[in-house]
Every structure is written in C-alpha cells, then in structure tokens.
Tab-separated table of C-alpha atoms in Angstrom:
chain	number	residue	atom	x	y	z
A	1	UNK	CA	37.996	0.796	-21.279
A	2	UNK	CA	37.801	3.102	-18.303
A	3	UNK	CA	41.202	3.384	-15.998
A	4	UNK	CA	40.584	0.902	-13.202
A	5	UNK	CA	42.927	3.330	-10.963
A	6	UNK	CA	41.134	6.535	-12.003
A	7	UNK	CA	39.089	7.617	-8.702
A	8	UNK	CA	35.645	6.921	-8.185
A	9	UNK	CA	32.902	9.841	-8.364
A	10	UNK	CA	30.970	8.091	-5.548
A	11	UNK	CA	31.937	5.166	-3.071
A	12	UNK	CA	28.712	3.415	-1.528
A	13	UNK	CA	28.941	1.888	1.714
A	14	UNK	CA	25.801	0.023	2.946
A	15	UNK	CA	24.960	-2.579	5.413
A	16	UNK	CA	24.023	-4.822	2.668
A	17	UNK	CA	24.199	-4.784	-0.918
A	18	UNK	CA	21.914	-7.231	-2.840
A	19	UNK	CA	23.026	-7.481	-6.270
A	20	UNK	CA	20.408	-9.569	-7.564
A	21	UNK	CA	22.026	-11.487	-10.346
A	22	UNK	CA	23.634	-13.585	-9.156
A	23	UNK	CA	20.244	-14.880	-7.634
A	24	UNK	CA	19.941	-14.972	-3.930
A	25	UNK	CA	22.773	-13.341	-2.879
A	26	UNK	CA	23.122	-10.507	-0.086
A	27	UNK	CA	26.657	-9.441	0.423
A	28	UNK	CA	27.320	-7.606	4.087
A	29	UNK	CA	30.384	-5.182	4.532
A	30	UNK	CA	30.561	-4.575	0.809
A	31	UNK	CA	31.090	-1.537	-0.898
A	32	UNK	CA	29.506	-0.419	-4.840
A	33	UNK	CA	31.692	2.247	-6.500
A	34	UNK	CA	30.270	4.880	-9.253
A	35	UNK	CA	32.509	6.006	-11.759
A	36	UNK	CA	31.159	8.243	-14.788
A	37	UNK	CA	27.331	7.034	-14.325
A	38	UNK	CA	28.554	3.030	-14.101
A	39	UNK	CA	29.212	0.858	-11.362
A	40	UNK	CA	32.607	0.477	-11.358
A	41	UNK	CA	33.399	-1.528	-8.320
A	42	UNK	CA	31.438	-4.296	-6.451
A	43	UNK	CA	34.148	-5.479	-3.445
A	44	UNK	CA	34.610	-5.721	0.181
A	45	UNK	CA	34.189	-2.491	2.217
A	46	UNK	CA	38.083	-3.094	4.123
A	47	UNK	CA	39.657	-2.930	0.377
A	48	UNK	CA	37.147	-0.238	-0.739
A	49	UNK	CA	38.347	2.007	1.501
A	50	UNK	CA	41.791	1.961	-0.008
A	51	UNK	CA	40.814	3.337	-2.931
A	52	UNK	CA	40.615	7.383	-4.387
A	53	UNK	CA	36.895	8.337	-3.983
A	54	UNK	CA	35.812	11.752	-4.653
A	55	UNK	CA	32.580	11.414	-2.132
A	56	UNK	CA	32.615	8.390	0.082
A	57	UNK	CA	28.999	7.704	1.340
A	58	UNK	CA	28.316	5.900	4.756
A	59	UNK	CA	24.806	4.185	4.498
A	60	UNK	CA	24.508	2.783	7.920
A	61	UNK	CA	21.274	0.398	8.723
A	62	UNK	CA	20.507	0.552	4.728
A	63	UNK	CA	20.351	-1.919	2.103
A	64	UNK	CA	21.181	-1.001	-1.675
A	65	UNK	CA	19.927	-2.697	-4.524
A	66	UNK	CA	19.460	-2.012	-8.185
A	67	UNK	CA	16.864	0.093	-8.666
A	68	UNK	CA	12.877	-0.963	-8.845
A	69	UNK	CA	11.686	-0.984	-12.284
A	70	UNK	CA	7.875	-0.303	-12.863
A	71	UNK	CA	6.871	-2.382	-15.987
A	72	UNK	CA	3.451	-0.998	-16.783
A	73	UNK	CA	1.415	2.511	-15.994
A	74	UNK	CA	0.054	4.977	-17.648
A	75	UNK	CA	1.623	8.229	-15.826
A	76	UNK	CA	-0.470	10.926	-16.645
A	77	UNK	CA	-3.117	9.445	-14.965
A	78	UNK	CA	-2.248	10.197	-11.964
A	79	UNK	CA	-4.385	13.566	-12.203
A	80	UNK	CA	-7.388	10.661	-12.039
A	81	UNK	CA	-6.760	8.888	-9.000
A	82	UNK	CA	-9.233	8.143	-7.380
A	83	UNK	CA	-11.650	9.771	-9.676
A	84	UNK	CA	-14.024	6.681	-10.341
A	85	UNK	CA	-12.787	3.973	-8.160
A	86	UNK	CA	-14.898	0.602	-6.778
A	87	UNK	CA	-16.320	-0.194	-10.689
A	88	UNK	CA	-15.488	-3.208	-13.023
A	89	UNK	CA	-13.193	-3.201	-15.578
A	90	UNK	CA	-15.306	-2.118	-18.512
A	91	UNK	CA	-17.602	0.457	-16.654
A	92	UNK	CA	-14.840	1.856	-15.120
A	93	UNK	CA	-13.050	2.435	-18.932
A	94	UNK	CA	-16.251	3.275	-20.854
A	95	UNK	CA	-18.496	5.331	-18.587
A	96	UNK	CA	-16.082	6.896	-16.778
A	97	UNK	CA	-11.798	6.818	-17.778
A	98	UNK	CA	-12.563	7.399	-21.462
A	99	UNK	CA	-14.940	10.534	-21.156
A	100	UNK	CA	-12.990	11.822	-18.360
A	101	UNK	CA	-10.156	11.632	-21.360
A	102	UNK	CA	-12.349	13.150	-23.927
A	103	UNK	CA	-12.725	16.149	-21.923
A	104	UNK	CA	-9.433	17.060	-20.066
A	105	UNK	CA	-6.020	15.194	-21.599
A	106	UNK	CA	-4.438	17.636	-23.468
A	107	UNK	CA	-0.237	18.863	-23.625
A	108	UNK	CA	-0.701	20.212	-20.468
A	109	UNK	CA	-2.473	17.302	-18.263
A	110	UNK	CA	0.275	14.924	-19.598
A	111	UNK	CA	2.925	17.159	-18.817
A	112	UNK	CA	1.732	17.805	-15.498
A	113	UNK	CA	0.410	14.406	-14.513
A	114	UNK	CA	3.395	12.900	-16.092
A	115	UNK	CA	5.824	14.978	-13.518
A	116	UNK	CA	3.230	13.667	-10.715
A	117	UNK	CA	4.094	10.165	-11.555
A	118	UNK	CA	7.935	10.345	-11.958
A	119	UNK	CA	8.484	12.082	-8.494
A	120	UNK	CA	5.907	9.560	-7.043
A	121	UNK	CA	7.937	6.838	-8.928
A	122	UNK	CA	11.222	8.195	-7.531
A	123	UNK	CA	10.246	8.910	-3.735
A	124	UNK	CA	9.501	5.151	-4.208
A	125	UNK	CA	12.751	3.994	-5.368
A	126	UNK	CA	11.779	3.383	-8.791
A	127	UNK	CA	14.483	4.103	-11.180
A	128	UNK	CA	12.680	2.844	-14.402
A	129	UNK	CA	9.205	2.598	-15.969
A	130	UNK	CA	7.803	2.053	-18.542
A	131	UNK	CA	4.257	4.508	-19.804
A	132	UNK	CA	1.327	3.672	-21.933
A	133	UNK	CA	0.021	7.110	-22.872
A	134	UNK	CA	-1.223	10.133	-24.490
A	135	UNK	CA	0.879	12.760	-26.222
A	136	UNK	CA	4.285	10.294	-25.529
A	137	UNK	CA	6.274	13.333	-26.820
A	138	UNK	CA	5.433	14.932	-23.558
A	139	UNK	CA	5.909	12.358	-21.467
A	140	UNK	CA	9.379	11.895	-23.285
A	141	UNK	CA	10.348	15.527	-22.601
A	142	UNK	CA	8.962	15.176	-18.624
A	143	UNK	CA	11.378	11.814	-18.422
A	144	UNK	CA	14.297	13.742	-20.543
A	145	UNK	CA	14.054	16.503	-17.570
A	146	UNK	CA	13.744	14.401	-14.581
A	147	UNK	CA	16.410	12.370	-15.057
A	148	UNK	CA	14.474	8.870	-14.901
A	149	UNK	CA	14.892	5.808	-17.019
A	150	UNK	CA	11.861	5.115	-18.961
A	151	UNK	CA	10.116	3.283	-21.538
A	152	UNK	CA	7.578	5.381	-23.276
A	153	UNK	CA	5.093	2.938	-25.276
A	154	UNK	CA	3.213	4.727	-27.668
A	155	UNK	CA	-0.283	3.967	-27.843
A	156	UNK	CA	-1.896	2.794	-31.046
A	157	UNK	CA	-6.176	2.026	-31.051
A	158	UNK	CA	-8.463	2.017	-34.022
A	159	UNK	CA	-10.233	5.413	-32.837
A	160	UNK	CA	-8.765	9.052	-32.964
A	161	UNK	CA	-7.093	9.162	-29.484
A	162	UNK	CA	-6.369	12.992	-27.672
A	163	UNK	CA	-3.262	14.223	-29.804
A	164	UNK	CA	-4.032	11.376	-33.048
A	165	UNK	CA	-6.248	11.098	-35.310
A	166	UNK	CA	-6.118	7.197	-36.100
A	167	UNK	CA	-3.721	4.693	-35.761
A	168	UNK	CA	-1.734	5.397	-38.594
A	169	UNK	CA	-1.223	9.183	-37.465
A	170	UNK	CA	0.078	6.962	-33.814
A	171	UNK	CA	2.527	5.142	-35.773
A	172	UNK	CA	3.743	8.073	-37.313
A	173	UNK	CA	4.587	9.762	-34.257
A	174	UNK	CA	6.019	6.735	-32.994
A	175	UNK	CA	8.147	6.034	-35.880
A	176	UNK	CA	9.582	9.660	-35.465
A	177	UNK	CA	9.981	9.295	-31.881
A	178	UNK	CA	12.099	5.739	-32.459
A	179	UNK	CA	14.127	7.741	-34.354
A	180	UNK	CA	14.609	10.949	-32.922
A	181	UNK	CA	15.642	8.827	-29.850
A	182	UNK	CA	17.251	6.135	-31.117
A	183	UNK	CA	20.331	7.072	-29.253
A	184	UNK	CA	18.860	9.194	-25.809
A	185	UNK	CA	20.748	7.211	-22.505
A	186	UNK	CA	17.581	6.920	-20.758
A	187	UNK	CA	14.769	6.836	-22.951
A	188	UNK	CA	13.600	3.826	-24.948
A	189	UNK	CA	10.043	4.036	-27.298
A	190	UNK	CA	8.355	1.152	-27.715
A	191	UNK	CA	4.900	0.227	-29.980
A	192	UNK	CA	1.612	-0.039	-27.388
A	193	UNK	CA	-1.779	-1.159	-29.481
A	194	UNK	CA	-4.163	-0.623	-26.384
A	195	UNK	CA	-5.586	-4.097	-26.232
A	196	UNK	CA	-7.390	-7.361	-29.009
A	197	UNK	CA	-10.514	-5.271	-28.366
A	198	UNK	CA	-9.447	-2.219	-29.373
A	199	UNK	CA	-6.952	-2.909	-32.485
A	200	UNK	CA	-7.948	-4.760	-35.311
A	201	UNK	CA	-5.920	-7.413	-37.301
A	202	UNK	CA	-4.783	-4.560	-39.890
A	203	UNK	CA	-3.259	-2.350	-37.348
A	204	UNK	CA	-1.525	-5.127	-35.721
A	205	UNK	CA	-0.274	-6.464	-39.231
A	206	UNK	CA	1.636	-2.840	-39.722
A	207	UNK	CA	2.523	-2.939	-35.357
A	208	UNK	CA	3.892	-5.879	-36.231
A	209	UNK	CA	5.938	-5.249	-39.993
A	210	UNK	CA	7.023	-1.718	-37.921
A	211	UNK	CA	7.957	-3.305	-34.857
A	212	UNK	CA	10.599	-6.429	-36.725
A	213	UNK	CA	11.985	-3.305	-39.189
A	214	UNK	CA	12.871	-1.166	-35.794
A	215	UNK	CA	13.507	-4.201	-33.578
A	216	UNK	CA	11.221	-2.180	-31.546
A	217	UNK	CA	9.347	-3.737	-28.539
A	218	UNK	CA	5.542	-4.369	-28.645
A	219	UNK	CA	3.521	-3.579	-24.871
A	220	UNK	CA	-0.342	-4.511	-24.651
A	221	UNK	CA	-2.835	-5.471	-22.050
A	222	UNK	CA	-3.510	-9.079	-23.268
A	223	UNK	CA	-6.151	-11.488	-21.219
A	224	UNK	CA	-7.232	-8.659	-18.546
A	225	UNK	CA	-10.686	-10.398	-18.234
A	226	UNK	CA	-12.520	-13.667	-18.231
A	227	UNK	CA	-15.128	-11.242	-20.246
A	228	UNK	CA	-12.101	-10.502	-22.704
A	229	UNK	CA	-11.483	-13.790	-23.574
A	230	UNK	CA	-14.680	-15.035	-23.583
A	231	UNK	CA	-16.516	-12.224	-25.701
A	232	UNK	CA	-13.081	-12.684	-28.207
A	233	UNK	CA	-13.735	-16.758	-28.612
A	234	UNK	CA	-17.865	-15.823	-28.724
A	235	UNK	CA	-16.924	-13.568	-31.453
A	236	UNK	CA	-14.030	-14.776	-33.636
A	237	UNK	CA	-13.835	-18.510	-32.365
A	238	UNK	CA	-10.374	-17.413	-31.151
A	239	UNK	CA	-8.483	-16.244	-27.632
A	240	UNK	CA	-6.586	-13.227	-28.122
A	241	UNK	CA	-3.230	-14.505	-27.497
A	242	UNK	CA	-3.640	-17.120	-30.186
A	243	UNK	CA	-4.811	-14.349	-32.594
A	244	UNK	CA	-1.778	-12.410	-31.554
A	245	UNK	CA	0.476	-15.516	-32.320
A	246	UNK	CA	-1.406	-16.216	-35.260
A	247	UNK	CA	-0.577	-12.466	-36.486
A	248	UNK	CA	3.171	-13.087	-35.358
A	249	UNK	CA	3.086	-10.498	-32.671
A	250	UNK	CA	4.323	-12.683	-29.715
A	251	UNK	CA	7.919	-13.185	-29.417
A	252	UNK	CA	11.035	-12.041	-27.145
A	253	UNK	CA	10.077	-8.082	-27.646
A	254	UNK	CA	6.203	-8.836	-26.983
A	255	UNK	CA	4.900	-7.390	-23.757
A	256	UNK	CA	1.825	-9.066	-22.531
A	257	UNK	CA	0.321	-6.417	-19.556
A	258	UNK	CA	-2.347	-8.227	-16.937
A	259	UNK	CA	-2.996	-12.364	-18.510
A	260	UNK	CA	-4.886	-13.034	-15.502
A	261	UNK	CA	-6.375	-15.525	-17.699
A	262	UNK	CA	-3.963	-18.707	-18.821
A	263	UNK	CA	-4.552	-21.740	-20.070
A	264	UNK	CA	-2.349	-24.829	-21.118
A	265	UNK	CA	-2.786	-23.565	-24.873
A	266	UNK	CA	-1.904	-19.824	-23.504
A	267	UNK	CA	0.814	-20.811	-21.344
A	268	UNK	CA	2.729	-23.150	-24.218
A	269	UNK	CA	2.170	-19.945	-26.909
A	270	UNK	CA	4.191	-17.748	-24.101
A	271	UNK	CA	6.860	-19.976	-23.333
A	272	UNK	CA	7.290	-20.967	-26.722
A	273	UNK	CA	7.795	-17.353	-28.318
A	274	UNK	CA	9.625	-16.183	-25.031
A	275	UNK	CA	7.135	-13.559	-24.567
A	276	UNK	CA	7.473	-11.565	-21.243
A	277	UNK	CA	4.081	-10.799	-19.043
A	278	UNK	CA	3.623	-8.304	-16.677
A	279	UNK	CA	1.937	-8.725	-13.337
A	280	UNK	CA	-0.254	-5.763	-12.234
A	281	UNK	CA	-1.745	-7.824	-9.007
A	282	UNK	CA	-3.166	-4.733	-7.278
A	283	UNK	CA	-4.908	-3.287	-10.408
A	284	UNK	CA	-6.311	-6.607	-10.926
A	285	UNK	CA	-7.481	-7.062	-7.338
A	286	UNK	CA	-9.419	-3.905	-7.583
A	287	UNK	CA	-11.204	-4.020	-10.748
A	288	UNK	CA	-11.697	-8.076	-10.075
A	289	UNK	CA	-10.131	-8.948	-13.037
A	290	UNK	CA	-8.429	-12.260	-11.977
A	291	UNK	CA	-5.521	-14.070	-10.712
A	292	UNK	CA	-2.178	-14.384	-12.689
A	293	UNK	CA	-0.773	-17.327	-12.078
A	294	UNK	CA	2.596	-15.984	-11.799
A	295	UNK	CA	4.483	-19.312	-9.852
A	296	UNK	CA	2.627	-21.350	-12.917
A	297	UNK	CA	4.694	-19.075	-15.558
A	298	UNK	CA	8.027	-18.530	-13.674
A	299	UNK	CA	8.291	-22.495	-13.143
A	300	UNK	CA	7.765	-22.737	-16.972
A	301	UNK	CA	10.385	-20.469	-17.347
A	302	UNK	CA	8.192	-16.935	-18.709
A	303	UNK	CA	9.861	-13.747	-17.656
A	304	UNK	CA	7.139	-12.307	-15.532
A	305	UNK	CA	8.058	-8.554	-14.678
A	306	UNK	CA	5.760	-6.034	-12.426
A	307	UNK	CA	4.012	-3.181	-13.092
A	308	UNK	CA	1.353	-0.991	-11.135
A	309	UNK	CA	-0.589	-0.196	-13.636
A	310	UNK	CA	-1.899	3.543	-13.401
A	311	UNK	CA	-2.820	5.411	-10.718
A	312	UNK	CA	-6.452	5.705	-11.533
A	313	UNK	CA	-7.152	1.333	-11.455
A	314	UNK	CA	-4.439	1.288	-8.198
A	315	UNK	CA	-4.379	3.957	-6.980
A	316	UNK	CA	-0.859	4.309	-5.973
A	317	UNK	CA	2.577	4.199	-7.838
A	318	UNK	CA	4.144	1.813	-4.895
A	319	UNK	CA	6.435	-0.423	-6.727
A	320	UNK	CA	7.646	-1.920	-3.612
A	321	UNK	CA	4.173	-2.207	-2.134
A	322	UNK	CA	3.081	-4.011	-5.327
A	323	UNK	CA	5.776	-6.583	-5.143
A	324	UNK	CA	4.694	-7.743	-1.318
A	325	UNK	CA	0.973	-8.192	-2.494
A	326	UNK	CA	2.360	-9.823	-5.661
A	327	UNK	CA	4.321	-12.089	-3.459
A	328	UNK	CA	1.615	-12.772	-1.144
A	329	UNK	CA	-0.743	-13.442	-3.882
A	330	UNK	CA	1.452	-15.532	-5.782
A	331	UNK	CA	1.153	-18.421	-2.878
A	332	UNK	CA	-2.579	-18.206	-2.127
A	333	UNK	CA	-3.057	-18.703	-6.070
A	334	UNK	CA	-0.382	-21.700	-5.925
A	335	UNK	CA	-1.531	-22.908	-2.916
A	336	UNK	CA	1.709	-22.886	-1.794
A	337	UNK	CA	3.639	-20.719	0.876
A	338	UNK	CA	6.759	-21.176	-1.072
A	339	UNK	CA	5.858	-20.086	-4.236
A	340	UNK	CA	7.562	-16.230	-5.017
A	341	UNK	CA	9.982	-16.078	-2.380
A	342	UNK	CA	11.559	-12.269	-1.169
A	343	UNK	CA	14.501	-13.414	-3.474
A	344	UNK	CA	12.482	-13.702	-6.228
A	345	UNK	CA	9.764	-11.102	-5.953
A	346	UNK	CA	12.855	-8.450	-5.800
A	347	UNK	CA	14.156	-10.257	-8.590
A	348	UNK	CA	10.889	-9.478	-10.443
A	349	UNK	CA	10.602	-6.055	-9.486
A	350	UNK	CA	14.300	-5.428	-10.982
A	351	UNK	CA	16.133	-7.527	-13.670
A	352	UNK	CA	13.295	-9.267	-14.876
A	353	UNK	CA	11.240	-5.633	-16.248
A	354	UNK	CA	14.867	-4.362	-17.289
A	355	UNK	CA	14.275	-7.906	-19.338
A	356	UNK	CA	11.178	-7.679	-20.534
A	357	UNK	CA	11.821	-3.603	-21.887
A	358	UNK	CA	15.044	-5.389	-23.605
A	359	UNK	CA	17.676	-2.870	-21.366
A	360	UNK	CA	19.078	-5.984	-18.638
A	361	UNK	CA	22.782	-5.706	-20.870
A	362	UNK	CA	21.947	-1.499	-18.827
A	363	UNK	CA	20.745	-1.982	-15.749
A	364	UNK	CA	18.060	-4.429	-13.837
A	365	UNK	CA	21.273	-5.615	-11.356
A	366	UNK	CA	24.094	-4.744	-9.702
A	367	UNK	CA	26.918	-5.621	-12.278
A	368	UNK	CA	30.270	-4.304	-13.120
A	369	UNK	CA	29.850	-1.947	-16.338
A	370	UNK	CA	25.710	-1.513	-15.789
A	371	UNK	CA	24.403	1.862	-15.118
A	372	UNK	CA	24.688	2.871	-11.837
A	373	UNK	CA	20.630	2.394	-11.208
A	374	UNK	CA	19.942	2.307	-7.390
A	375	UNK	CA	17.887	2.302	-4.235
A	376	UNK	CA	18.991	2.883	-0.698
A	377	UNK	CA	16.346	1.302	1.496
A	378	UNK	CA	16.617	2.231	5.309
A	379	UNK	CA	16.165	-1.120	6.895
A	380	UNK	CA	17.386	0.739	10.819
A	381	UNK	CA	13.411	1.509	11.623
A	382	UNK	CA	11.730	-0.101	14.633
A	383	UNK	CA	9.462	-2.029	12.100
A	384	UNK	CA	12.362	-3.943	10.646
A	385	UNK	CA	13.940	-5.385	14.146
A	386	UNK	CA	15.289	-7.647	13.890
A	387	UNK	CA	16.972	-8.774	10.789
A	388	UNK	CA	17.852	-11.958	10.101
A	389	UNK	CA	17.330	-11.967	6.389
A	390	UNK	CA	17.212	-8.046	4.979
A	391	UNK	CA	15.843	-8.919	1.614
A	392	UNK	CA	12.745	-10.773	3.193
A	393	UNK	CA	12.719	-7.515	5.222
A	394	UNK	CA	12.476	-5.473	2.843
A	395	UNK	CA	9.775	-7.318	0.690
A	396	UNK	CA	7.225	-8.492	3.483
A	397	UNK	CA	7.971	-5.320	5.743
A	398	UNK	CA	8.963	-2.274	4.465
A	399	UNK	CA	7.017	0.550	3.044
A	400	UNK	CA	8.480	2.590	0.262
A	401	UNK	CA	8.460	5.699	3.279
A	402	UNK	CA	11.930	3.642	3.968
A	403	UNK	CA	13.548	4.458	0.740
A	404	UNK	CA	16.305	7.316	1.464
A	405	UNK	CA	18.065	7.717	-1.795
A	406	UNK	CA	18.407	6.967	-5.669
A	407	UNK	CA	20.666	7.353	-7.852
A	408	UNK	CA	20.127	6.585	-11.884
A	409	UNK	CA	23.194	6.418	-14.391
A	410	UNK	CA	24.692	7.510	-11.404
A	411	UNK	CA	23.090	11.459	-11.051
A	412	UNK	CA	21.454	11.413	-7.129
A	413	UNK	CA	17.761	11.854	-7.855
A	414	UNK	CA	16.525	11.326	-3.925
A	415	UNK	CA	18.546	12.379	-1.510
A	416	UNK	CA	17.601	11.773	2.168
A	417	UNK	CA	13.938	11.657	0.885
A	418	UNK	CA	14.015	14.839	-0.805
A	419	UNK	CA	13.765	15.402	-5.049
A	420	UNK	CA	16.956	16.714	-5.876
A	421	UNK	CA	15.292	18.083	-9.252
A	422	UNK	CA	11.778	18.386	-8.989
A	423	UNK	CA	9.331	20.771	-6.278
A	424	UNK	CA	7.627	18.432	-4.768
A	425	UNK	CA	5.863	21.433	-3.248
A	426	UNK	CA	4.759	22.740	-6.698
A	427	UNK	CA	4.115	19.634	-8.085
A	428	UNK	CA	1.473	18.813	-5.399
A	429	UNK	CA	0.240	21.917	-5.904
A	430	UNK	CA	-0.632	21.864	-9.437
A	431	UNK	CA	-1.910	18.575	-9.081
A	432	UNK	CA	-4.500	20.063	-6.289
A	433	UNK	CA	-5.521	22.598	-9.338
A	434	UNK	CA	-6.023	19.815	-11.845
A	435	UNK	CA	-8.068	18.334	-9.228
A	436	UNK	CA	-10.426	21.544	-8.132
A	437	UNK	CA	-10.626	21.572	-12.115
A	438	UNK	CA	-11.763	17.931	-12.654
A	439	UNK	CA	-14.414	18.101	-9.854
A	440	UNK	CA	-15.989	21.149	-11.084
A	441	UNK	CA	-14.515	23.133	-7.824
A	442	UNK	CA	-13.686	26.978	-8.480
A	443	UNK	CA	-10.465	27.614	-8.320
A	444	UNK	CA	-8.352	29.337	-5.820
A	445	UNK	CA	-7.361	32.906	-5.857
C-alpha cells in the first residue's frame, strides 16, 4: 500500500467535484489528490490544503469529473467525415464507406486518422474509447503514444478486410495482440465480428470458444435496423440477438453497439445474460436507424453505455454533445421528461462504458485507488449563469469548447485547451492532405 503521508504529485481544487459513484452526488469545496497516476485523496478543500503537494492546482468556476468514456467508434474514420453523408444505413456502407475502404485504408490512413480521433477525443474530455477498426496494431501503437485509455476491438467479418485476409487471419492478429498486451496500463483488445449480417455462425462459434479461453470481451453492432432484423427473421426465421444467444455469445463481456430495435423477447435475452448495449443516438438519428429505448433498458436494469459511433455516420467525436441529445432523446422516446436525468446521462457517459469494456475496478468514477482519469469542465462562461445544479449544467448546456484540462492515469493530456503531446497544428494538417487526396484535389506544393 502506498504511504498515506507521502506527498501528492498533484492537488486538484475545483468548484465542484462530481464523483459519480456514489450516484447523484456533487461535492462543493472539495479537493481530489493524484499520487503516482491514482487518486489518492477525495476530502474537503480546508483539510486538503494541509497536506504536502508537489503542484497544487486552483480550478476556479470548473467542475471535475471522471473522465468521459466513448464506448463505440471507429477512429480512423475520421479521414471520411463527411465524405458521403444524408444516405441510409446500407447505401451509405455498400455504395459508398466500403469502396471508399477498398481504395484508401492502408498503415498509413489508420495511423493518421487514428491520431485525428484521439486529439479530437481528448480536446473533448474523453479519457477512454473504445475502436472498431482496421489494422488495430496501428491504432494500438497511436493509443500507446498518446497517452489515452482505449479499447481496441478487433474486427472479424467473413470477407478479406484491408490488412486480413479472412476471419481466421483477424483472429490471429487478435489473439497475438491479447497477448502481447495482456499487461499494457492503458490498452485493453477486445473481439469485434462486424455485425449477424456479416459473420456467419462458424466464425462466431470460434469468437465465441476464443473469447471464454481469453475472458476477452465481445463488441458488435447488433439490431442497427428494422431492415436488419427483419431481412434476419425473413431469412433464418430468427432475430439476431436470439441467434447470438442461441450461439452463447451474449453474456456480461458481450457488447451490443446501436439495438435500436427491442422487443419483450430482446429485452429479457439482455437482462438475463447481463449483456451491456451501447447507445449511439446521433449516428442513429442520421442514418434513421431507430430509437433505443434506453429508459426501457436502464429501468430493467441493462448497463447502457454511450458511444458516437465514427466520425463518418456522426460526424463529430463530441462525447459530451452525444450525451445531451441522448438525454433529450431518451424522454421524447419514453414519453416522459424524467426519464435520463443529468445525473444519469453523466453516469452513462462514465462508469457505465468503463462497465461495459470490463475496466470500472480502473476508472469510470472518482474513487480512492482508481486511475486518476479526469475532466475539468469550465462551468464560469456566460452560457452557464447561473448555476443552481452544475451537473445539469454541464449536460443540457455546455459544449465540449468548455473542457480546459485532462488528465489520464494521472499524466496532463489537455492543458488549458492545448495537447500537451500531440500538434494539433500538424495533425490538422495532414488530415487536410488525406482530404485533397480523397476528393481527387492535387496536392499542395
């Protein structure tokens, strides 16, 4: 155990701090101290300031919280935003996404879009996230550099995919990734078969044997579409989600991305097997995919987390943005203005991904002995007067422009606004490149 009198690295001292387990609480003239990448003091700012403190940190006007965690996105493809936007789901994928694919994703457009997406991610206070992509090797290395928590799902489909062959050359690569970084800090590799439509029942028999031998966790976009579901019980007789059950791939490590379609049968499979969904409410808005009912699946007691989805269906990386239309959304679907209160929605947007990626025991709250995972929202802007309850505030108005600094495992990542290890500079200029490139544009001299 750590010496409770050795001095703290960093002593935070915000207007409020909302821990968010316990539920619902926001704790004013309170201090959070850092101690070898770990919170390692949660207490009241008068006694705070007795203690040895290497860097004591005035936060006036700003609210900390644990960091936002971004449950689902595809990083890279941030070098397609806005590339094809205003189509339907399957279009949009077929006649658009997946030759766009064919033709430029290679080491390099996953490096680069990947380094896009984690300074995006981190100007918006997001701390953790978890990516459904190409070439995951890359995208580890990017995350390995940045500094960033992440889950890196590895993405498994019954065609040859840019950097695999077939599935079985994907589950290679993520076998040997599960491995190699079995014990990285900040990296976690997870199992991703791309959707029912895409992976047959032999590929999800070995997901599923490989996934119980590595206790590894399984992430898939399940029920994006009525035309899903409906082509799947045409077809087979069978909704997805039941097939997955029937296969034995839902369960506490299953991921199931979008289910903007639930029924009574669907909604009893998820609670039963303690599967975790994640919400992607702007995505689905904009390719009209449907309506999670996310008040329906939190009252039964599912751990619904949030995710943006990627920047190409979005088209942004706003974690914090997402959670006010999920909250918004949330009543008009329940008919109810209480459903997915501020509390809650942060709540979502936090603990509940660090949940549903297995890593809550790391971070996901504000807890003695979690990694020191945080946000430092600037609540002192004319657009937030006046406060009479910050976390409301911050969910139904704040913009992520507010977020000032994070901090994950305790290393400062955003410091008054600005990357502490990236060039944001260079970064949006190689993304401008990618784009001349994309668009057929000559490039610069």
């Amino acid at each position: 155990m750590p010496d409770p009198a050795a001095p703290l690295d960093l002593l935070l001292l915000p207007a409020w701090l909302v821990p968010v387990e316990p539920a619902g609480v926001v704790l004013k003239e309170h201090a959070l101290g850092i101690r070898n990448g770990v919170i390692a003091y949660i207490g009241p700012r008068a006694d705070a300031l007795r203690l040895n403190a290497t860097e004591v940190r005035e936060l006036p006007g700003m609210l900390i919280s644990p960091g936002l965690i971004n449950a689902h996105g595809h990083a890279a493809m941030t070098l397609f935003r806005g590339l094809a936007d205003d189509l339907p789901l399957m279009n949009w994928l077929e006649n658009h996404i997946w030759p766009a694919e064919a033709k430029w994703v290679d080491e390099a457009f996953v490096s680069d879009g990947t380094d896009l997406a984690i300074a995006e991610q981190l100007k918006g206070g997001i701390t953790c996230f978890s990516d459904m992509y190409f070439f995951p090797k890359i995208a580890c290395d990017r995350v390995h550099n940045s500094g960033i928590r992440a889950q890196i799902t590895v993405p498994v489909l019954d065609f040859p995919i840019p950097g695999a062959r077939d599935a079985d050359e994907s589950l290679h690569i993520g076998v040997e990734l599960f491995n190699d970084l079995a014990h990285h800090p900040r990296i976690k590799i997870a199992l991703g078969p791309h959707a029912p439509y895409t992976v047959g029942d032999d590929n999800l028999e070995k997901i599923r044997v490989i996934a119980d031998e590595l206790d590894a966790m399984i992430h898939m976009h399940v029920h994006e579409t009525a035309f899903e579901v409906h082509q799947a019980v045409e077809q087979t007789g069978e909704r997805p989600l039941a097939r997955l059950n029937r296969l034995g791939l839902l369960g506490p490590r299953f991921q199931a991305v979008h289910m903007t379609q639930i029924n009574d049968d669907d909604m009893a499979l998820l609670v039963e097997s303690n599967s975790s969904v994640i919400h992607c409410p702007e995505s689905n808005l904009k390719l009209a995919s449907g309506f999670c009912p996310v008040e329906r699946l939190w009252q039964a007691g599912v751990n619904v987390a949030i995710g943006t989805d990627g920047a190409a269906s979005n088209n942004d990386l706003d974690l914090l943005g997402e959670t006010r239309t999920a909250a918004l959304l949330a009543k008009a679907v329940a008919g109810s203005a209480t459903a997915l209160d501020a509390h809650r929605a942060l709540r979502m947007a936090t603990l509940n991904g660090a949940r549903a990626m297995g890593i809550e025991a790391e971070t996901g709250s504000l807890e003695l002995g979690k990694a020191a995972d945080i946000v430092a929202f600037d609540l002192s802007g004319l657009a937030q007067q006046p406060i009479y309850d910050p976390v409301s505030q911050l969910i139904y108005a704040t913009g992520r422009d507010c977020v000032s600094h994070v901090w994950v495992a305790g290393k400062q990542l955003l410091h008054d606004k600005r990357l502490t290890r990236m060039d944001e500079h260079a970064l949006t200029e190689t993304a401008k490149a990618w784009g001349r490139r994309i668009a057929g544009q000559p490039e610069l001299n």
